[in-house]
């Protein structure tokens, strides 16, 4: 039996696109494999690098299907590739693409970051309307990663190794946001990572809560540029600038306040182990006090790199706050499988903070080092 993973492509986008067929993330529930079986596969992971293929980094991914390597760019080739590899089922032999990590600079012209964006409000924060972002990018003929059309043509919110779901605010993000308020989580002075950030709302709350430094990571470059960064900029203190048009000094001062605030933030795209390497290579890298992560444990193939990221980047007295659904039908991951994986590794202990038992059951857990010293 096949499943589609949480298919929610907006209707209006559907009208603007010509479906190319195939490419669906068709997942077979009878093929759920154990963590250890999948762990074996991770050693076969392959790294995609720009050097290897002499292509711009943003445009690069690889999907291997039945021994047939397909390299695609943001052109028709990518669509053909998706069509020819129409079955992106997780397989025992699936090759994960280790997409090279990079840091995204904060543009000098902050206003430009919010150009053509529609801002919406949630309690305590602002964020861009993602449907509008997608529509605008479609009009611009897919600059950068072509993940919107791929997501559409594959009828899926994620395409393994190509698009990992960042162009949507997932349910568990709201669970963690509610938990921050209820548990009065303190961010002041902390070094925080929003891992698999998508829209970055978790990191933004840390930013607004006075965190010392906030890093945002997403698999996809386009998500960082078009959603995460604009969201963070929208939440910086610069809203009165327009009124000060006749007061250049004040204006400059306010502007610099936003820029100053944003200096606390850094943005990264790329696969987790590549991201780890990149940040650890920074000379004065300090480990994170807090790693926030929502809906990132759906794919058991990624548990190894994810666990390694926590292990290498979390401060010995730090904690991970992780939100997840109980089970991701079709993909095979979920909270119990992940906790079992963590137990087997014997590095972290996990504690359940909250169970949300409405609709699909969801969990908030905390991870801390078992032996911090
Ligand atoms: C389902 S989305 C969740 C986005 C966001 N945290 C939320 O709750 O709305 C999963 C996120 O995890 C990240 N991700 C998943 N697998 C990854 C991998 N192997 N390497 C790097 N990032 C990954 C992607 O960037 C993606 O945005």
Short mmCIF file of C-alpha atoms and ligand atoms in Angstrom, two decimals:
data_model
loop_
_atom_site.label_atom_id
_atom_site.label_comp_id
_atom_site.label_asym_id
_atom_site.label_seq_id
_atom_site.Cartn_x
_atom_site.Cartn_y
_atom_site.Cartn_z
CA UNK A 1 0.00 0.00 0.00
CA UNK A 2 1.37 3.40 -0.86
CA UNK A 3 1.02 6.68 1.01
CA UNK A 4 1.70 10.26 0.21
CA UNK A 5 3.39 12.31 2.86
CA UNK A 6 1.17 15.11 4.02
CA UNK A 7 0.20 16.49 0.65
CA UNK A 8 -0.79 20.15 0.97
CA UNK A 9 0.01 22.01 -2.19
CA UNK A 10 -2.18 25.12 -2.29
CA UNK A 11 -4.99 25.06 -4.84
CA UNK A 12 -4.06 28.35 -6.44
CA UNK A 13 -0.54 27.10 -7.10
CA UNK A 14 -1.95 24.01 -8.70
CA UNK A 15 -3.67 26.24 -11.23
CA UNK A 16 -0.42 27.96 -12.11
CA UNK A 17 1.51 24.81 -12.79
CA UNK A 18 1.42 22.10 -15.33
CA UNK A 19 1.80 18.80 -13.55
CA UNK A 20 4.65 16.78 -14.91
CA UNK A 21 3.43 13.54 -13.44
CA UNK A 22 5.50 10.98 -11.60
CA UNK A 23 8.08 11.94 -9.03
CA UNK A 24 5.70 11.26 -6.16
CA UNK A 25 7.08 10.36 -2.83
CA UNK A 26 5.29 7.07 -2.88
CA UNK A 27 5.92 5.27 0.34
CA UNK A 28 5.26 1.70 1.17
CA UNK A 29 4.03 1.05 4.70
CA UNK A 30 5.12 -2.56 4.50
CA UNK A 31 8.72 -1.43 4.02
CA UNK A 32 9.31 0.18 7.39
CA UNK A 33 12.75 -1.00 8.32
CA UNK A 34 14.39 -0.95 11.72
CA UNK A 35 16.83 1.77 12.69
CA UNK A 36 19.77 -0.58 12.66
CA UNK A 37 19.00 -1.74 9.11
CA UNK A 38 18.83 1.86 8.01
CA UNK A 39 21.97 2.72 9.92
CA UNK A 40 23.88 0.27 7.72
CA UNK A 41 22.76 2.27 4.71
CA UNK A 42 24.21 5.50 6.01
CA UNK A 43 27.75 4.35 5.30
CA UNK A 44 26.82 4.29 1.67
CA UNK A 45 25.82 7.98 1.78
CA UNK A 46 27.26 10.05 -0.95
CA UNK A 47 28.32 13.67 -0.86
CA UNK A 48 27.24 16.08 -3.57
CA UNK A 49 29.72 18.85 -3.96
CA UNK A 50 29.96 21.69 -6.42
CA UNK A 51 33.58 20.76 -7.06
CA UNK A 52 32.53 17.28 -8.07
CA UNK A 53 30.10 18.41 -10.71
CA UNK A 54 31.30 21.90 -11.53
CA UNK A 55 27.85 23.39 -10.99
CA UNK A 56 26.59 26.21 -8.81
CA UNK A 57 26.02 24.90 -5.33
CA UNK A 58 22.42 26.14 -5.04
CA UNK A 59 21.40 24.19 -8.08
CA UNK A 60 22.79 20.87 -7.16
CA UNK A 61 21.41 17.63 -5.94
CA UNK A 62 21.58 14.04 -6.82
CA UNK A 63 19.07 11.31 -6.78
CA UNK A 64 20.11 7.77 -7.48
CA UNK A 65 17.52 5.39 -8.66
CA UNK A 66 18.09 1.70 -9.26
CA UNK A 67 21.77 2.31 -9.82
CA UNK A 68 21.07 5.08 -12.29
CA UNK A 69 22.63 8.32 -11.07
CA UNK A 70 20.73 11.41 -12.12
CA UNK A 71 22.21 14.85 -11.77
CA UNK A 72 19.80 17.69 -12.16
CA UNK A 73 19.79 21.47 -12.29
CA UNK A 74 16.99 24.00 -12.16
CA UNK A 75 16.00 23.30 -15.71
CA UNK A 76 13.76 20.91 -17.53
CA UNK A 77 16.37 18.27 -16.86
CA UNK A 78 15.33 18.26 -13.23
CA UNK A 79 11.72 17.61 -14.15
CA UNK A 80 12.73 14.84 -16.49
CA UNK A 81 14.79 13.41 -13.70
CA UNK A 82 11.86 13.51 -11.34
CA UNK A 83 9.75 11.80 -13.95
CA UNK A 84 12.21 9.08 -14.74
CA UNK A 85 12.79 8.36 -11.08
CA UNK A 86 9.11 8.49 -10.37
CA UNK A 87 9.34 6.29 -7.33
CA UNK A 88 11.27 8.03 -4.57
CA UNK A 89 10.57 5.38 -1.99
CA UNK A 90 13.05 5.12 0.84
CA UNK A 91 14.99 1.98 0.06
CA UNK A 92 17.54 -0.06 1.88
CA UNK A 93 20.05 1.05 -0.72
CA UNK A 94 18.87 4.61 -1.01
CA UNK A 95 21.71 7.07 -1.39
CA UNK A 96 21.32 10.19 0.72
CA UNK A 97 22.60 13.32 -0.85
CA UNK A 98 24.93 15.16 1.50
CA UNK A 99 24.14 18.59 0.22
CA UNK A 100 27.06 20.88 0.84
CA UNK A 101 26.50 23.45 3.59
CA UNK A 102 26.98 27.15 3.20
CA UNK A 103 26.41 30.27 5.20
CA UNK A 104 23.95 32.84 3.86
CA UNK A 105 24.99 36.45 4.32
CA UNK A 106 22.38 38.90 5.60
CA UNK A 107 21.75 41.35 2.76
CA UNK A 108 22.76 44.95 3.50
CA UNK A 109 19.48 46.28 2.16
CA UNK A 110 17.07 44.84 4.68
CA UNK A 111 14.05 46.41 3.03
CA UNK A 112 14.75 44.45 -0.11
CA UNK A 113 14.51 41.21 1.88
CA UNK A 114 10.85 42.01 2.56
CA UNK A 115 10.07 43.23 -0.93
CA UNK A 116 6.96 41.52 -2.40
CA UNK A 117 6.35 39.70 0.85
CA UNK A 118 3.03 39.69 2.65
CA UNK A 119 3.51 39.77 6.40
CA UNK A 120 1.19 37.92 8.72
CA UNK A 121 0.99 38.00 12.48
CA UNK A 122 1.04 35.24 15.05
CA UNK A 123 1.04 35.90 18.80
CA UNK A 124 4.38 37.52 19.53
CA UNK A 125 5.84 37.29 16.03
CA UNK A 126 5.49 38.06 12.38
CA UNK A 127 6.10 35.85 9.39
CA UNK A 128 5.83 35.99 5.63
CA UNK A 129 2.93 34.34 3.85
CA UNK A 130 4.54 31.29 2.25
CA UNK A 131 1.89 30.88 -0.47
CA UNK A 132 2.72 34.37 -1.72
CA UNK A 133 6.43 33.53 -1.68
CA UNK A 134 5.75 30.41 -3.76
CA UNK A 135 3.52 32.27 -6.20
CA UNK A 136 6.12 35.00 -6.71
CA UNK A 137 8.89 32.50 -7.24
CA UNK A 138 6.80 30.65 -9.79
CA UNK A 139 6.30 33.94 -11.66
CA UNK A 140 10.05 34.50 -11.59
CA UNK A 141 10.52 31.18 -13.33
CA UNK A 142 12.15 29.28 -10.47
CA UNK A 143 15.35 31.12 -9.65
CA UNK A 144 17.66 29.07 -7.46
CA UNK A 145 16.46 25.68 -6.28
CA UNK A 146 13.49 24.45 -8.22
CA UNK A 147 11.87 22.90 -5.16
CA UNK A 148 8.45 24.47 -5.57
CA UNK A 149 7.70 22.87 -8.91
CA UNK A 150 9.32 19.65 -7.76
CA UNK A 151 7.19 19.60 -4.65
CA UNK A 152 4.13 20.24 -6.78
CA UNK A 153 4.91 17.71 -9.47
CA UNK A 154 5.70 15.06 -6.89
CA UNK A 155 2.54 15.86 -4.91
CA UNK A 156 4.56 15.88 -1.75
CA UNK A 157 5.76 18.21 1.00
CA UNK A 158 9.10 16.52 0.90
CA UNK A 159 11.31 14.85 -1.63
CA UNK A 160 14.11 12.91 -0.03
CA UNK A 161 17.46 14.58 -0.59
CA UNK A 162 15.95 17.35 -2.71
CA UNK A 163 13.37 19.21 -0.68
CA UNK A 164 12.90 18.48 3.03
CA UNK A 165 9.73 20.41 3.81
CA UNK A 166 10.87 23.87 4.90
CA UNK A 167 8.30 25.77 2.82
CA UNK A 168 5.56 25.16 5.33
CA UNK A 169 5.00 25.76 9.04
CA UNK A 170 4.56 22.30 10.53
CA UNK A 171 2.18 21.54 13.37
CA UNK A 172 4.77 20.69 16.01
CA UNK A 173 6.32 24.15 15.68
CA UNK A 174 3.15 25.49 17.29
CA UNK A 175 3.40 22.89 20.06
CA UNK A 176 6.92 24.05 20.88
CA UNK A 177 5.92 27.72 20.71
CA UNK A 178 3.10 27.05 23.19
CA UNK A 179 5.52 25.13 25.41
CA UNK A 180 8.01 28.03 25.44
CA UNK A 181 5.31 30.28 26.85
CA UNK A 182 3.85 27.81 29.31
CA UNK A 183 7.20 26.61 30.65
CA UNK A 184 8.67 30.14 30.53
CA UNK A 185 11.70 28.89 28.65
CA UNK A 186 14.57 31.36 29.09
CA UNK A 187 16.57 32.38 26.05
CA UNK A 188 18.42 35.42 27.39
CA UNK A 189 22.16 35.16 26.93
CA UNK A 190 21.94 31.70 25.34
CA UNK A 191 23.45 30.42 22.16
CA UNK A 192 20.60 28.82 20.25
CA UNK A 193 20.29 26.68 17.12
CA UNK A 194 17.01 26.27 15.24
CA UNK A 195 17.82 23.01 13.45
CA UNK A 196 15.76 22.19 10.34
CA UNK A 197 14.26 25.62 10.86
CA UNK A 198 11.98 26.07 7.84
CA UNK A 199 10.22 29.31 8.67
CA UNK A 200 12.47 29.75 11.70
CA UNK A 201 9.73 30.66 14.18
CA UNK A 202 11.42 28.80 17.05
CA UNK A 203 14.68 30.66 16.55
CA UNK A 204 12.80 33.93 16.17
CA UNK A 205 11.23 33.52 19.61
CA UNK A 206 14.74 32.92 20.98
CA UNK A 207 15.91 36.04 19.09
CA UNK A 208 13.10 38.11 20.58
CA UNK A 209 13.73 36.57 23.98
CA UNK A 210 17.25 37.99 24.11
CA UNK A 211 19.37 35.03 23.01
CA UNK A 212 23.03 35.92 22.64
CA UNK A 213 23.38 34.21 19.27
CA UNK A 214 20.89 32.40 17.09
CA UNK A 215 21.77 30.10 14.21
CA UNK A 216 19.19 28.96 11.69
CA UNK A 217 19.76 25.85 9.56
CA UNK A 218 17.63 24.43 6.78
CA UNK A 219 18.39 21.82 4.15
CA UNK A 220 17.30 24.07 1.31
CA UNK A 221 18.98 27.27 0.30
CA UNK A 222 15.77 28.72 -1.09
CA UNK A 223 13.98 28.25 2.23
CA UNK A 224 16.65 30.26 4.04
CA UNK A 225 16.69 33.08 1.46
CA UNK A 226 12.99 33.36 0.80
CA UNK A 227 11.39 32.46 4.11
CA UNK A 228 13.69 32.18 7.13
CA UNK A 229 15.75 35.31 6.56
CA UNK A 230 12.72 37.49 5.69
CA UNK A 231 10.94 36.20 8.80
CA UNK A 232 13.86 37.13 11.03
CA UNK A 233 14.18 40.55 9.38
CA UNK A 234 10.43 41.12 9.85
CA UNK A 235 10.89 40.55 13.58
CA UNK A 236 13.81 42.92 14.04
CA UNK A 237 13.26 46.39 15.53
CA UNK A 238 12.95 48.70 12.55
CA UNK A 239 9.25 49.30 12.13
CA UNK A 240 9.30 53.10 12.69
CA UNK A 241 11.83 53.85 9.99
CA UNK A 242 9.30 55.13 7.46
CA UNK A 243 8.07 57.80 9.88
CA UNK A 244 11.52 59.23 10.30
CA UNK A 245 12.09 60.14 6.71
CA UNK A 246 12.87 63.76 7.67
CA UNK A 247 15.17 62.79 10.48
CA UNK A 248 18.10 61.15 8.81
CA UNK A 249 20.16 60.74 12.00
CA UNK A 250 17.36 59.07 13.91
CA UNK A 251 16.58 56.97 10.88
CA UNK A 252 20.17 55.87 10.57
CA UNK A 253 20.24 55.06 14.24
CA UNK A 254 17.08 52.93 14.04
CA UNK A 255 18.30 51.19 10.97
CA UNK A 256 21.51 50.34 12.66
CA UNK A 257 19.53 48.93 15.56
CA UNK A 258 17.93 46.34 13.27
CA UNK A 259 21.28 45.60 11.68
CA UNK A 260 22.85 45.36 15.10
CA UNK A 261 20.20 42.93 16.29
CA UNK A 262 20.60 40.83 13.18
CA UNK A 263 24.29 40.48 13.88
CA UNK A 264 23.28 37.91 16.46
CA UNK A 265 21.84 35.71 13.73
CA UNK A 266 23.55 33.42 11.26
CA UNK A 267 21.90 31.41 8.52
CA UNK A 268 23.01 28.12 7.02
CA UNK A 269 21.73 25.69 4.43
CA UNK A 270 22.84 22.15 3.75
CA UNK A 271 22.73 18.62 5.05
CA UNK A 272 23.32 18.13 8.77
CA UNK A 273 26.75 16.50 8.78
CA UNK A 274 27.95 19.10 6.28
CA UNK A 275 26.49 21.86 8.43
CA UNK A 276 28.28 20.42 11.46
CA UNK A 277 31.59 20.46 9.64
CA UNK A 278 31.04 24.03 8.53
CA UNK A 279 30.21 25.50 11.93
CA UNK A 280 32.92 23.51 13.71
CA UNK A 281 35.43 24.89 11.25
CA UNK A 282 34.64 28.41 12.49
CA UNK A 283 37.56 29.35 14.69
CA UNK A 284 35.67 30.57 17.72
CA UNK A 285 32.69 28.28 17.55
CA UNK A 286 30.97 27.93 20.92
CA UNK A 287 28.62 25.02 21.40
CA UNK A 288 24.89 25.63 21.61
CA UNK A 289 23.10 25.92 24.94
CA UNK A 290 19.83 25.13 23.29
CA UNK A 291 18.97 23.24 20.11
CA UNK A 292 15.35 23.65 19.01
CA UNK A 293 14.02 21.27 16.41
CA UNK A 294 10.53 20.51 15.15
CA UNK A 295 9.39 17.70 12.81
CA UNK A 296 12.88 16.62 11.86
CA UNK A 297 12.74 12.94 12.81
CA UNK A 298 10.38 11.67 10.13
CA UNK A 299 13.07 9.83 8.18
CA UNK A 300 15.04 7.13 10.05
CA UNK A 301 17.76 7.35 7.38
CA UNK A 302 18.71 10.71 8.89
CA UNK A 303 18.91 9.61 12.54
CA UNK A 304 22.67 9.00 12.39
CA UNK A 305 23.64 12.48 11.13
CA UNK A 306 21.02 14.11 13.34
CA UNK A 307 22.27 12.39 16.50
CA UNK A 308 25.85 13.22 15.53
CA UNK A 309 24.85 16.88 15.12
CA UNK A 310 23.42 16.98 18.63
CA UNK A 311 26.48 15.20 19.97
CA UNK A 312 28.99 17.50 18.33
CA UNK A 313 27.23 20.82 18.65
CA UNK A 314 25.40 20.75 21.97
CA UNK A 315 27.15 22.18 25.02
CA UNK A 316 27.73 19.56 27.72
CA UNK A 317 25.14 21.28 29.91
CA UNK A 318 22.88 22.18 27.03
CA UNK A 319 19.57 20.68 26.01
CA UNK A 320 17.68 19.80 22.88
CA UNK A 321 13.96 20.59 22.74
CA UNK A 322 12.49 18.35 20.08
CA UNK A 323 8.91 18.21 18.81
CA UNK A 324 7.59 15.36 16.72
CA UNK A 325 4.54 13.44 15.68
CA UNK A 326 4.23 9.97 17.19
CA UNK A 327 4.65 8.40 13.79
CA UNK A 328 5.18 9.56 10.23
CA UNK A 329 3.07 7.23 8.17
CA UNK A 330 4.77 6.15 5.03
CA UNK A 331 8.19 7.55 5.90
CA UNK A 332 8.56 5.28 8.90
CA UNK A 333 10.10 7.60 11.47
CA UNK A 334 8.55 8.85 14.68
CA UNK A 335 9.17 9.54 18.31
CA UNK A 336 9.42 5.94 19.55
CA UNK A 337 11.82 4.82 16.85
CA UNK A 338 13.96 7.90 17.46
CA UNK A 339 13.99 7.41 21.23
CA UNK A 340 15.02 3.79 20.69
CA UNK A 341 17.84 4.97 18.44
CA UNK A 342 18.97 7.47 21.09
CA UNK A 343 18.84 4.81 23.81
CA UNK A 344 20.99 2.45 21.74
CA UNK A 345 23.60 5.19 21.27
CA UNK A 346 23.69 5.71 25.05
CA UNK A 347 24.86 9.33 24.86
CA UNK A 348 21.73 11.29 25.66
CA UNK A 349 18.85 10.78 27.98
CA UNK A 350 15.41 11.80 26.88
CA UNK A 351 12.55 13.13 28.93
CA UNK A 352 8.99 13.57 27.71
CA UNK A 353 7.85 17.12 28.38
CA UNK A 354 4.39 16.96 26.89
CA UNK A 355 2.11 14.68 24.94
CA UNK A 356 -0.49 16.33 22.74
CA UNK A 357 -3.18 13.77 22.16
CA UNK A 358 -5.43 15.49 19.67
CA UNK A 359 -5.54 14.56 15.98
CA UNK A 360 -2.18 12.96 15.24
CA UNK A 361 -0.51 12.31 18.59
CA UNK A 362 2.50 14.58 19.13
CA UNK A 363 5.36 14.70 21.61
CA UNK A 364 7.74 17.25 23.03
CA UNK A 365 10.92 15.77 24.41
CA UNK A 366 14.06 17.09 26.01
CA UNK A 367 17.48 15.57 25.39
CA UNK A 368 20.44 16.15 27.66
CA UNK A 369 23.85 14.47 27.90
CA UNK A 370 23.81 11.37 30.10
CA UNK A 371 27.33 12.01 31.29
CA UNK A 372 27.91 15.75 30.98
CA UNK A 373 31.39 15.81 32.45
C1 LIG B 1 9.27 18.86 7.99
S1 LIG B 1 10.35 20.20 7.88
C2 LIG B 1 10.05 21.04 9.42
C3 LIG B 1 10.34 22.51 9.32
C4 LIG B 1 10.13 23.30 10.61
N1 LIG B 1 11.01 22.85 11.64
C5 LIG B 1 8.71 23.26 11.06
O1 LIG B 1 8.41 22.60 12.07
O2 LIG B 1 7.88 23.93 10.47
C6 LIG B 1 11.89 19.37 8.23
C7 LIG B 1 13.10 20.27 8.21
O3 LIG B 1 14.25 19.53 8.59
C8 LIG B 1 15.34 19.83 7.75
N2 LIG B 1 16.00 18.56 7.38
C9 LIG B 1 15.43 17.36 7.27
N3 LIG B 1 16.34 16.43 6.96
C10 LIG B 1 17.53 17.07 6.87
C11 LIG B 1 18.85 16.64 6.60
N4 LIG B 1 19.15 15.37 6.35
N5 LIG B 1 19.83 17.56 6.61
C12 LIG B 1 19.53 18.86 6.88
N6 LIG B 1 18.31 19.32 7.14
C13 LIG B 1 17.31 18.44 7.14
C14 LIG B 1 14.81 20.54 6.53
O4 LIG B 1 15.50 21.68 6.36
C15 LIG B 1 13.36 20.83 6.84
O5 LIG B 1 13.08 22.18 6.83
#
